[in-house]
XYZ file of C-alpha atoms in Angstrom:
770
model
C 146.347 182.719 44.262
C 143.187 182.704 46.398
C 143.655 184.756 49.528
C 147.085 185.946 48.337
C 148.732 185.181 51.690
C 150.584 181.896 51.353
C 153.138 180.341 49.074
C 154.198 176.769 48.538
C 152.295 173.917 46.893
C 151.752 172.095 50.181
C 150.209 175.132 51.798
C 148.082 175.812 48.722
C 146.841 172.221 48.799
C 145.964 172.497 52.479
C 144.072 175.742 51.837
C 142.163 174.131 48.991
C 141.166 171.209 51.200
C 140.045 173.463 54.035
C 138.139 175.660 51.621
C 136.170 172.683 50.335
C 135.541 171.417 53.883
C 134.158 174.804 54.845
C 131.917 174.963 51.784
C 130.671 171.405 52.377
C 129.960 172.251 56.031
C 127.729 175.144 55.014
C 125.985 173.365 52.117
C 125.299 169.803 53.280
C 121.890 168.961 54.667
C 119.807 172.084 55.183
C 121.862 174.987 53.773
C 123.308 177.386 56.299
C 123.846 176.908 60.039
C 120.699 178.016 61.861
C 116.956 177.290 61.991
C 113.874 178.375 63.918
C 112.686 175.580 66.209
C 109.338 175.674 68.078
C 109.569 175.565 71.886
C 105.944 174.432 72.385
C 104.195 171.330 71.005
C 102.237 171.845 67.794
C 101.086 168.297 67.139
C 97.318 168.480 67.691
C 94.394 170.727 66.761
C 94.328 171.921 70.369
C 98.028 172.852 70.237
C 97.432 174.780 67.032
C 94.520 176.690 68.556
C 96.770 177.744 71.454
C 99.819 178.573 69.350
C 97.837 180.685 66.922
C 94.270 181.873 66.664
C 92.190 181.977 68.765
C 94.423 181.262 71.794
C 97.209 183.616 70.815
C 94.797 186.530 71.239
C 94.933 186.089 75.009
C 98.691 186.662 75.048
C 98.224 189.735 72.847
C 95.634 191.203 75.229
C 97.803 190.523 78.238
C 100.767 192.334 76.683
C 98.668 195.343 75.714
C 97.428 195.554 79.298
C 100.966 195.231 80.679
C 103.833 195.640 78.172
C 106.298 193.955 80.547
C 104.335 190.739 79.992
C 106.000 190.527 76.572
C 108.829 188.849 78.442
C 106.390 186.257 79.908
C 104.539 185.359 76.745
C 107.101 185.785 73.927
C 110.751 184.948 73.180
C 111.857 188.603 73.276
C 113.803 188.171 76.504
C 116.053 185.517 74.996
C 116.349 186.926 71.499
C 119.205 188.944 70.035
C 119.399 190.533 66.586
C 122.807 190.305 64.933
C 122.764 193.344 62.610
C 125.378 193.970 59.898
C 125.828 195.709 56.588
C 128.880 193.628 55.707
C 131.251 196.572 55.258
C 134.070 195.083 57.371
C 133.719 191.303 57.314
C 136.491 189.540 59.248
C 139.740 190.481 57.497
C 138.071 190.288 54.079
C 136.859 193.872 53.869
C 133.606 195.137 52.391
C 131.682 192.072 51.195
C 128.223 193.602 51.460
C 125.226 192.170 53.275
C 125.028 188.907 51.320
C 128.744 188.224 51.575
C 128.563 188.770 55.329
C 125.568 186.535 55.974
C 127.540 183.309 56.716
C 129.407 185.198 59.442
C 126.162 186.448 61.001
C 124.696 182.954 60.943
C 127.877 181.755 62.581
C 127.427 184.377 65.258
C 123.970 182.948 65.872
C 125.418 179.457 66.264
C 127.862 180.707 68.887
C 125.209 182.589 70.813
C 123.120 179.435 70.999
C 125.901 176.930 71.639
C 127.640 178.837 74.400
C 124.823 180.776 76.115
C 121.529 179.312 74.859
C 120.508 182.649 73.292
C 118.328 182.682 70.178
C 119.355 184.911 67.282
C 117.892 186.478 64.165
C 120.706 187.420 61.819
C 119.728 190.539 59.879
C 121.832 191.817 56.995
C 120.958 195.417 56.104
C 121.469 196.689 52.575
C 122.654 200.165 53.495
C 125.855 202.071 54.225
C 124.009 205.090 55.559
C 124.408 205.513 59.320
C 121.011 207.115 59.753
C 119.226 204.338 57.895
C 120.870 201.643 60.002
C 120.081 203.550 63.181
C 116.445 203.975 62.152
C 116.220 200.286 61.240
C 117.458 199.254 64.673
C 114.983 201.632 66.318
C 112.160 199.961 64.445
C 113.517 196.548 65.476
C 113.538 197.301 69.205
C 110.124 195.781 70.049
C 111.144 192.436 68.555
C 114.372 191.632 70.395
C 115.929 191.796 73.830
C 119.273 193.101 72.507
C 121.214 194.069 69.379
C 124.681 192.822 68.501
C 126.214 195.067 65.828
C 128.666 193.170 63.662
C 131.156 193.814 60.877
C 130.313 197.489 60.313
C 133.306 199.517 59.169
C 134.926 202.252 61.266
C 134.294 205.067 61.922
C 130.615 204.429 61.094
C 130.356 201.716 63.736
C 131.266 204.212 66.493
C 128.570 206.681 65.475
C 125.911 203.989 65.033
C 126.571 202.384 68.396
C 126.804 205.680 70.268
C 123.478 206.913 68.916
C 121.685 203.616 69.427
C 122.820 203.456 73.057
C 121.200 206.836 73.535
C 118.016 206.046 71.631
C 117.193 202.450 72.609
C 116.100 200.919 75.911
C 117.719 197.533 75.199
C 121.394 196.472 75.193
C 123.374 197.425 72.084
C 126.875 195.993 71.718
C 129.361 196.235 68.838
C 131.329 193.046 69.315
C 134.124 193.955 66.878
C 135.010 196.818 69.203
C 134.322 195.568 72.668
C 134.762 191.778 72.376
C 138.469 192.051 71.609
C 138.851 194.751 74.252
C 137.227 192.711 76.996
C 139.035 189.435 76.307
C 142.461 190.837 75.556
C 141.980 193.015 78.640
C 141.698 189.856 80.749
C 144.846 188.499 79.103
C 146.610 191.823 79.779
C 145.747 191.802 83.489
C 147.112 188.293 83.917
C 150.178 188.904 81.756
C 151.032 191.956 83.866
C 150.711 189.811 86.986
C 152.874 186.997 85.577
C 155.446 189.504 84.296
C 155.542 191.525 87.509
C 154.428 194.765 85.819
C 151.903 197.470 86.718
C 149.242 198.787 84.371
C 149.965 202.436 85.087
C 153.659 201.993 84.302
C 153.677 199.988 81.066
C 154.088 201.491 77.623
C 151.669 200.034 75.047
C 151.870 200.038 71.231
C 148.855 199.352 69.025
C 149.302 198.313 65.400
C 146.028 199.209 63.728
C 143.612 202.029 64.456
C 140.271 200.549 63.481
C 137.229 199.851 65.642
C 138.798 197.006 67.628
C 142.066 198.856 68.254
C 140.431 202.078 69.451
C 137.918 200.281 71.691
C 140.655 198.056 73.129
C 142.902 201.034 73.842
C 140.035 202.791 75.637
C 139.339 199.648 77.660
C 143.007 199.400 78.646
C 142.839 202.988 79.893
C 139.951 201.978 82.135
C 142.048 199.032 83.326
C 144.750 201.429 84.507
C 147.021 202.015 81.500
C 147.859 205.703 81.160
C 146.586 207.237 77.914
C 149.865 209.094 77.420
C 151.677 205.717 77.508
C 149.793 204.417 74.460
C 151.127 204.825 70.930
C 148.736 203.907 68.111
C 150.091 203.170 64.642
C 147.960 203.206 61.468
C 148.922 202.794 57.813
C 150.680 206.179 57.831
C 152.654 205.582 61.021
C 152.386 206.704 64.622
C 149.375 208.928 65.312
C 150.984 212.120 66.578
C 149.721 215.560 67.472
C 151.066 216.715 64.100
C 148.457 214.544 62.366
C 145.393 215.872 64.202
C 144.131 217.561 61.059
C 143.993 214.301 59.096
C 142.618 211.755 61.584
C 139.042 211.330 62.870
C 138.012 212.229 66.394
C 138.323 208.646 67.606
C 141.964 208.281 66.529
C 142.657 211.808 67.809
C 142.145 210.637 71.378
C 145.427 208.745 71.077
C 147.514 211.338 69.270
C 150.776 211.848 71.184
C 153.565 214.402 71.246
C 156.445 212.126 70.244
C 159.390 211.881 67.920
C 158.618 208.229 67.112
C 157.211 207.838 63.613
C 157.252 204.164 62.611
C 156.075 200.936 64.189
C 159.716 199.962 64.748
C 160.320 203.262 66.545
C 157.244 202.778 68.704
C 158.174 199.224 69.747
C 161.613 200.126 71.034
C 161.438 199.773 74.822
C 157.676 199.056 74.764
C 156.198 196.660 77.356
C 153.073 195.649 75.413
C 152.288 195.192 71.733
C 148.707 194.762 70.538
C 148.340 193.873 66.877
C 144.984 194.431 65.211
C 146.259 195.049 61.718
C 147.884 192.724 59.175
C 150.021 189.616 59.115
C 153.773 189.695 59.002
C 154.363 193.396 59.657
C 156.414 192.915 62.840
C 159.925 191.466 62.681
C 162.017 189.644 65.228
C 164.405 192.588 65.270
C 161.575 194.869 66.416
C 160.551 192.457 69.202
C 164.169 192.101 70.333
C 164.193 195.812 71.293
C 161.105 195.634 73.494
C 161.341 195.846 77.299
C 161.990 192.760 79.482
C 159.109 190.253 79.744
C 157.303 191.785 76.767
C 153.579 191.154 76.317
C 152.827 190.523 72.649
C 149.234 190.151 71.464
C 149.523 189.516 67.715
C 145.827 189.247 66.940
C 145.575 189.632 63.168
C 143.836 186.686 61.457
C 144.515 184.370 59.801
C 148.172 185.390 60.025
C 149.381 187.255 63.114
C 151.619 190.302 62.832
C 154.434 188.007 63.978
C 154.239 184.299 64.799
C 154.995 182.877 68.239
C 157.916 180.954 66.718
C 159.460 184.156 65.423
C 158.974 185.858 68.765
C 160.464 183.026 70.811
C 163.474 182.862 68.530
C 164.558 186.242 69.906
C 162.629 186.654 73.170
C 162.165 183.582 75.387
C 160.730 185.857 78.088
C 157.774 186.990 75.975
C 154.137 186.355 76.876
C 152.212 185.782 73.652
C 148.589 185.725 72.561
C 147.140 185.365 69.056
C 143.706 185.051 67.501
C 144.388 181.492 66.379
C 143.371 178.153 67.873
C 146.718 176.474 67.194
C 148.680 178.645 69.621
C 148.288 179.221 73.361
C 146.233 182.153 74.640
C 143.730 182.536 71.846
C 141.915 185.874 72.129
C 138.568 184.634 70.846
C 135.493 186.866 71.064
C 133.339 183.851 71.842
C 134.678 184.170 75.400
C 132.755 187.422 75.645
C 129.613 188.268 73.684
C 127.471 185.156 74.452
C 127.993 185.471 78.199
C 127.763 189.273 78.304
C 124.425 189.167 76.561
C 123.329 186.271 78.778
C 123.903 188.328 81.891
C 122.381 191.455 80.343
C 119.222 189.713 79.095
C 118.608 187.865 82.336
C 118.391 191.095 84.343
C 116.643 192.928 81.445
C 119.425 195.484 81.297
C 118.729 198.717 79.450
C 122.317 198.811 78.174
C 125.693 197.117 78.253
C 127.733 199.746 80.056
C 131.405 200.080 80.936
C 130.871 198.530 84.361
C 129.473 195.384 82.766
C 132.367 195.179 80.282
C 134.863 195.627 83.107
C 133.123 192.926 85.147
C 133.457 190.505 82.214
C 137.170 191.243 81.893
C 137.844 190.637 85.574
C 135.716 187.486 85.630
C 137.706 185.992 82.732
C 141.008 186.998 84.334
C 140.001 185.428 87.648
C 138.733 182.223 86.060
C 142.095 181.647 84.336
C 143.668 181.332 87.790
C 141.394 178.457 88.805
C 142.217 174.793 88.385
C 141.138 173.675 84.896
C 138.778 170.651 84.591
C 140.217 167.629 82.814
C 137.377 167.728 80.269
C 138.573 171.134 79.094
C 142.176 169.992 78.742
C 141.033 166.833 76.922
C 139.037 168.950 74.434
C 142.316 170.589 73.417
C 144.438 167.443 73.492
C 146.307 168.530 76.629
C 146.912 166.841 79.932
C 146.352 170.045 81.847
C 146.397 173.837 81.707
C 147.962 175.910 84.461
C 147.902 179.659 84.987
C 151.051 181.248 83.581
C 152.540 182.692 80.413
C 150.997 179.934 78.233
C 147.575 180.073 79.914
C 146.499 183.665 80.507
C 142.805 183.383 79.604
C 140.244 180.536 79.705
C 139.490 178.340 76.748
C 136.262 178.811 74.780
C 135.076 175.271 75.519
C 135.407 175.738 79.250
C 131.760 175.599 80.331
C 132.609 177.494 83.524
C 132.920 180.730 81.516
C 129.119 180.975 81.493
C 129.012 180.554 85.263
C 131.655 183.219 85.879
C 131.013 185.890 83.267
C 127.206 186.035 83.082
C 126.729 186.471 86.885
C 129.504 189.069 86.981
C 127.816 191.022 84.169
C 124.398 190.664 85.803
C 125.760 191.924 89.129
C 127.452 194.898 87.464
C 124.171 195.735 85.692
C 122.312 195.679 89.002
C 125.010 197.649 90.834
C 125.163 200.303 88.123
C 121.398 200.745 87.926
C 120.651 199.525 84.401
C 118.952 196.246 85.434
C 115.146 196.179 85.419
C 114.858 192.673 86.869
C 117.233 192.068 89.808
C 118.146 188.445 90.477
C 119.485 186.498 93.423
C 122.992 185.640 92.212
C 123.134 182.205 93.862
C 119.779 181.220 92.339
C 120.882 182.737 89.053
C 123.972 180.547 88.970
C 121.732 177.529 89.492
C 119.630 178.512 86.466
C 122.780 178.873 84.406
C 123.875 175.384 85.499
C 120.557 174.108 84.136
C 121.313 175.702 80.768
C 124.514 173.622 80.615
C 122.481 170.415 80.737
C 120.216 168.377 82.967
C 123.194 166.668 84.622
C 124.559 170.015 85.766
C 121.143 170.972 87.124
C 120.767 167.691 88.989
C 124.228 167.829 90.446
C 123.807 171.487 91.394
C 120.795 170.517 93.501
C 122.802 167.756 95.171
C 125.827 170.022 95.689
C 123.617 172.674 97.273
C 122.284 170.074 99.706
C 125.845 169.042 100.522
C 126.894 172.671 101.043
C 124.103 173.202 103.566
C 125.966 170.951 106.044
C 129.388 169.818 104.767
C 130.927 166.651 106.166
C 134.438 165.225 106.353
C 135.117 162.834 103.465
C 138.274 160.724 103.382
C 140.027 159.880 100.098
C 142.380 156.867 100.371
C 144.181 157.733 97.116
C 145.329 161.165 98.206
C 148.418 161.206 96.007
C 146.385 160.766 92.831
C 146.331 163.851 90.594
C 142.573 163.659 89.907
C 141.811 163.265 93.574
C 143.914 166.340 94.338
C 142.129 168.402 91.719
C 138.748 167.207 92.935
C 139.657 167.961 96.565
C 140.517 171.559 95.674
C 137.225 171.931 93.799
C 135.335 170.414 96.734
C 136.857 172.969 99.099
C 136.281 175.820 96.663
C 132.571 174.970 96.397
C 132.180 174.291 100.115
C 130.885 170.751 99.515
C 132.940 168.908 102.105
C 136.079 168.880 104.214
C 138.353 166.506 102.295
C 141.011 164.453 104.066
C 143.659 162.902 101.796
C 145.567 159.807 102.789
C 149.132 159.393 101.590
C 152.600 160.758 102.319
C 152.157 164.476 103.045
C 155.432 165.349 101.327
C 154.428 163.575 98.107
C 150.943 165.082 98.194
C 152.348 168.560 98.733
C 154.866 168.144 95.889
C 152.199 166.809 93.536
C 149.865 169.681 94.404
C 152.635 172.203 93.749
C 153.326 170.633 90.378
C 149.641 170.843 89.482
C 149.185 174.334 90.866
C 146.578 173.040 93.317
C 145.993 175.038 96.497
C 145.896 172.716 99.562
C 144.160 175.275 101.757
C 141.225 173.592 103.472
C 142.453 170.076 102.595
C 143.486 167.962 105.583
C 146.585 165.755 105.482
C 147.622 163.360 108.220
C 151.182 163.796 109.457
C 153.235 160.601 109.339
C 153.395 160.424 113.129
C 149.627 160.748 113.480
C 149.103 158.144 110.767
C 151.399 155.703 112.561
C 149.625 156.300 115.865
C 146.221 155.663 114.355
C 147.404 152.547 112.536
C 147.895 150.816 115.896
C 144.588 152.089 117.281
C 142.638 151.046 114.204
C 144.459 147.682 113.996
C 143.343 146.856 117.536
C 139.774 147.822 116.688
C 139.751 145.723 113.514
C 141.255 142.790 115.369
C 138.506 142.986 118.008
C 135.902 143.097 115.242
C 137.226 140.162 113.181
C 139.340 138.033 115.526
C 136.795 135.222 115.401
C 136.744 135.374 111.598
C 140.349 134.271 111.179
C 142.063 137.699 111.383
C 145.233 137.933 113.466
C 146.522 141.141 115.077
C 149.551 141.075 112.779
C 147.276 140.847 109.762
C 145.142 143.699 111.118
C 148.257 145.870 111.468
C 149.306 144.981 107.923
C 145.896 145.881 106.517
C 145.803 149.186 108.347
C 148.890 150.174 106.359
C 146.697 150.040 103.267
C 144.948 153.414 102.790
C 141.613 151.843 101.844
C 141.434 149.885 105.125
C 142.676 152.905 107.090
C 140.059 155.170 105.485
C 137.225 152.718 106.104
C 138.247 152.483 109.769
C 138.192 156.290 110.005
C 134.578 156.212 108.876
C 133.716 153.266 111.140
C 135.265 155.003 114.137
C 133.598 158.358 113.498
C 136.811 160.173 112.502
C 135.300 160.843 109.048
C 131.741 160.921 107.771
C 132.233 159.102 104.480
C 134.778 157.660 102.058
C 135.227 158.029 98.317
C 137.808 155.712 96.773
C 138.615 153.236 94.038
C 140.007 155.624 91.414
C 143.086 153.474 90.881
C 141.861 150.037 92.024
C 139.402 147.467 90.777
C 135.862 147.836 92.060
C 135.896 144.667 94.258
C 139.190 145.745 95.842
C 137.417 148.736 97.364
C 134.170 147.003 98.313
C 135.877 144.094 100.099
C 137.729 146.187 102.714
C 134.569 148.241 103.274
C 132.531 145.127 103.952
C 135.190 143.739 106.322
C 135.573 146.978 108.301
C 132.081 148.504 108.172
C 129.698 145.897 106.860
C 126.223 146.269 105.490
C 123.444 148.294 107.092
C 121.357 146.486 109.732
C 118.440 146.069 107.314
C 120.638 144.943 104.391
C 122.224 141.632 103.551
C 123.786 142.809 100.314
C 125.295 145.835 98.635
C 124.450 147.017 95.142
C 125.493 149.655 92.617
C 123.129 152.299 91.254
C 123.585 154.827 88.444
C 121.681 158.064 87.974
C 120.962 158.357 84.274
C 120.331 161.989 83.357
C 118.287 162.404 80.183
C 117.344 165.590 78.363
C 114.208 166.149 80.447
C 114.230 163.367 82.995
C 116.239 161.389 85.525
C 116.209 157.600 85.841
C 117.960 155.231 88.239
C 119.388 151.862 87.146
C 120.324 149.029 89.548
C 122.188 146.781 90.127
C 124.844 147.880 87.661
C 128.050 146.847 89.447
C 127.881 144.159 92.156
C 125.423 141.215 92.053
C 125.945 139.061 89.007
C 122.920 136.717 89.238
C 120.732 137.934 92.093
C 117.954 135.701 93.426
C 114.465 136.992 94.195
C 115.360 137.995 97.743
C 118.435 139.931 96.560
C 116.448 141.639 93.749
C 113.851 142.745 96.284
C 116.565 144.151 98.533
C 118.149 146.017 95.592
C 114.760 147.567 94.830
C 114.212 148.649 98.435
C 117.714 150.114 98.775
C 117.290 151.991 95.488
C 113.935 153.392 96.613
C 115.451 154.547 99.895
C 118.303 156.357 98.136
C 116.020 158.017 95.587
C 113.722 159.180 98.369
C 116.681 160.722 100.209
C 117.288 162.844 97.116
C 113.766 164.215 97.433
C 112.404 162.217 94.459
C 109.396 159.905 94.710
C 110.466 156.493 93.405
C 108.321 154.680 90.830
C 109.880 151.239 90.440
C 109.703 148.789 87.580
C 111.128 145.298 88.066
C 112.298 144.373 84.584
C 112.141 141.117 82.663
C 111.590 139.794 79.161
C 108.046 138.901 80.327
C 105.013 141.066 81.082
C 102.937 140.082 84.114
C 103.191 136.311 83.631
C 103.150 136.300 79.825
C 106.040 133.865 79.778
C 106.460 130.959 82.186
C 110.163 130.771 82.825
C 112.260 130.581 86.024
C 113.895 133.950 85.255
C 110.540 135.675 84.883
C 109.185 133.941 87.965
C 112.185 135.138 89.948
C 111.261 138.741 89.195
C 107.596 138.045 90.053
C 108.668 136.728 93.456
C 110.888 139.777 94.018
C 107.938 142.087 93.290
C 105.789 140.328 95.839
C 108.544 140.565 98.487
C 108.896 144.320 97.897
C 105.136 144.871 98.082
C 104.976 142.928 101.334
C 107.826 144.869 102.966
C 106.888 148.318 101.632
C 103.144 148.351 100.897
C 103.103 152.094 100.160
C 105.902 151.913 97.613
C 104.954 152.280 93.943
C 106.450 149.123 92.436
C 105.331 146.849 89.653
C 106.501 143.938 87.530
C 107.614 141.728 86.081
C 107.512 143.889 82.989
C 109.385 144.698 79.796
C 111.278 147.951 79.643
C 109.106 149.618 77.011
C 106.008 149.042 79.123
C 107.875 150.493 82.121
C 108.799 153.748 80.394
C 105.731 154.350 78.162
C 102.745 155.152 80.388
C 100.238 155.083 77.521
C 101.324 151.595 76.533
C 101.156 150.459 80.150
C 97.657 151.887 80.644
C 96.407 150.446 77.363
C 97.661 146.894 77.849
C 97.799 146.536 81.644
C 95.233 148.853 83.263
C 95.462 146.914 86.539
C 99.078 147.992 87.104
C 99.842 149.862 90.349
C 102.386 151.813 88.353
C 100.512 154.500 86.377
C 103.315 156.874 85.470
C 106.667 156.385 83.789
C 108.977 154.374 85.992
C 112.029 156.293 87.213
C 113.770 153.363 88.973
C 114.567 150.353 86.808
C 115.634 147.161 88.608
C 117.291 144.763 86.185
C 117.132 140.991 86.578
C 120.930 140.513 86.492
C 124.233 142.381 86.252
C 124.648 141.625 82.562
C 121.489 143.429 81.514
C 121.933 146.347 83.934
C 125.543 147.040 83.028
C 124.883 146.762 79.311
C 121.774 148.933 79.492
C 123.333 151.839 81.379
C 126.384 151.899 79.123
C 124.265 151.771 75.959
C 122.139 154.666 77.169
C 125.282 156.537 78.247
C 127.416 155.959 75.167
C 124.795 155.862 72.406
C 121.622 157.316 73.844
C 122.943 160.717 74.892
C 122.298 160.227 78.603
C 124.802 161.262 81.236
C 125.724 158.741 83.922
C 126.378 159.742 87.542
C 127.768 156.994 89.759
C 128.169 154.269 90.631
C 126.468 154.878 93.985
C 127.061 152.072 96.452
C 123.892 151.029 98.274
C 123.536 148.926 101.418
C 126.592 149.942 103.418
C 126.218 150.824 107.096
C 128.194 154.042 106.545
C 128.657 156.290 103.469
C 131.186 154.432 101.320
C 131.198 155.233 97.604
C 133.349 153.604 94.958
C 134.685 155.369 91.874
C 135.076 153.822 88.479
C 138.727 153.531 87.496
C 139.897 156.577 85.615
C 137.111 158.776 86.956
C 137.562 162.471 86.176
C 137.911 165.163 88.830
C 134.337 166.207 88.063
C 133.090 162.656 88.640
C 134.973 162.517 91.936
C 133.493 165.853 93.042
C 129.999 164.647 92.190
C 130.392 161.400 94.114
C 131.801 163.316 97.092
C 128.683 165.507 97.079
C 126.529 162.388 97.041
C 128.556 160.964 99.923
C 127.936 164.150 101.953
C 124.190 164.038 101.274
C 124.240 160.348 102.218
C 126.025 161.188 105.482
C 123.616 164.051 106.274
C 120.637 161.716 106.141
C 121.919 158.970 108.354
C 124.600 160.118 110.769
C 125.749 163.091 112.874
C 128.967 164.907 112.071
C 132.246 163.136 112.699
C 133.776 163.454 116.161
C 136.312 166.213 116.637
């Protein structure tokens, strides 16, 4: 039977299906998983002359004059070689260089997907250490780092040790150090959850290959005492009596002990780390371990013992495996992409122990943070919370890049191996940009918010997403959130979510009641001649949305973000009654920031005015321009229609024409044009060719749609089918910063809108009264 590991027709059928899926995945389309893609245009004769001869000669001369310029003019600084001879491929053994190639390509995919690092996978047809070492020496000018992969022990130790001495670029054997770094993070957190100390626990390793030895050494650096580690290979416990038969790497863990078997070693042990073979640990062995045992059964595809078998005898166990279908997956993808990212970005000469330790601590610390909903959704969960079932982050948590790479970069600088020091705050911003244009845009906005945080009130303070967002807002220093709701319920909800309320303001019931009367009197004075009675004002002030709006109106808060659990109009209406529109506005409108791969566009009105007339369209355009300008972006506005500059005589087209003229009259210096079709608005060459008289010469970045139907449809099409990311809706035209969430908004969406509310408040009002 293929694989020889499973029995049962159902299991065999499942294996057969998965095997075919895997083969189809690798074969369909272009064979394999990676390709070389140009980063510069090569579409004209001029491009070709710059990419190659004669233009390329200038880059060559510059590098000869100053070798460090190789990082300016070539891809070396973002290029890693994955080097293997295929002698220890996964758990499959010696498959040779060809058999190992799919794994090396896969490694390249992970480098690119998780850290935006380019890879050449290089399979070497040699089992001679000296030949592989010499090959890597010759390769050094080409790449910024070398990831050794799937080279059998003990050869891998010798090869890595010599290359670290010989080369001036980072060399990292992931099979050794990846498991060590990531399981080390899980160990630190498991010790914390279990109330144990590193220097007191007794650890048993099953397996004595590259990963086991490197992991044991890493645990020693984390505080585990070497004499408290027992390592078990195929012949049993490695004891002093066996020193004559084991290599020097295993000999480091030879102990003076009467224990001989794995079962002997596990009796009373606090920690088990399996890097060996499936099914070799029994429930009876686990039952004899110490209280709150930590069991890392990391063999793949079958662990040394399954979580189900462990929990059948030890409910107090903390468990990790190498598999995706169990909690706490020790997956090397949490390590190598981000470690190399940090090393490359400071041009480190090596990946040293300080950098590995920094990665371990960064992963351990990140696991204690609140987990974004998007991460939980990717794994089909409602939430993850630090504890025995969540000891390390998940691979698809994009924050790993932002935690691990800066920690590694800092350790490289602190330990003296960095050749290009970086400002860590600026570095984090560049990493955000690698995660996508939306992250880059929002990081700029968040940094503006952090420069002068304001108090933002959230009417739906008992909502779980609001609570998560509030904690993130405090953690990032974006704003001072104030949550409305019953303090007891908010506190209980936060405790259930594991959310820290430090820095989040709650109003005591007595203070809320006192302000209700004050605000009711103020609202009554404001609207008594519009049919509002004092009793009705008191009743409305019991509604958090009215109360929050009055806080903003009265200067007790700088802005409001609400609407997560209400319909859009139900949030706008109270805001209009309490605060009203700005002095120069008669209407409000909704705007979305549409973040494309290399650009940002603004769409309005996407949420409020169903069939705006010319005057309203003009006002929407002016409000949009004002907002875009506040973000530090020069607006270029296109007023959209199905007609181009009078090509169709129709009332709808004429309405847009009139709106354009109103905007030009009120803001003569504003770049605005129309009426025009959308392709003309976004294709400057087409615009210049057909309508050279247009005031708009560049691609429009603000699109004003003729009605709500077209705007709402357009932004959702671009969002859902066009690959754009939508930030908003941003409410325009209010006299104070009031921003309305879409129902079901994620914690990340709420955080982003809060940052926009702070920036909005910074530009138009002083801080709230204290």
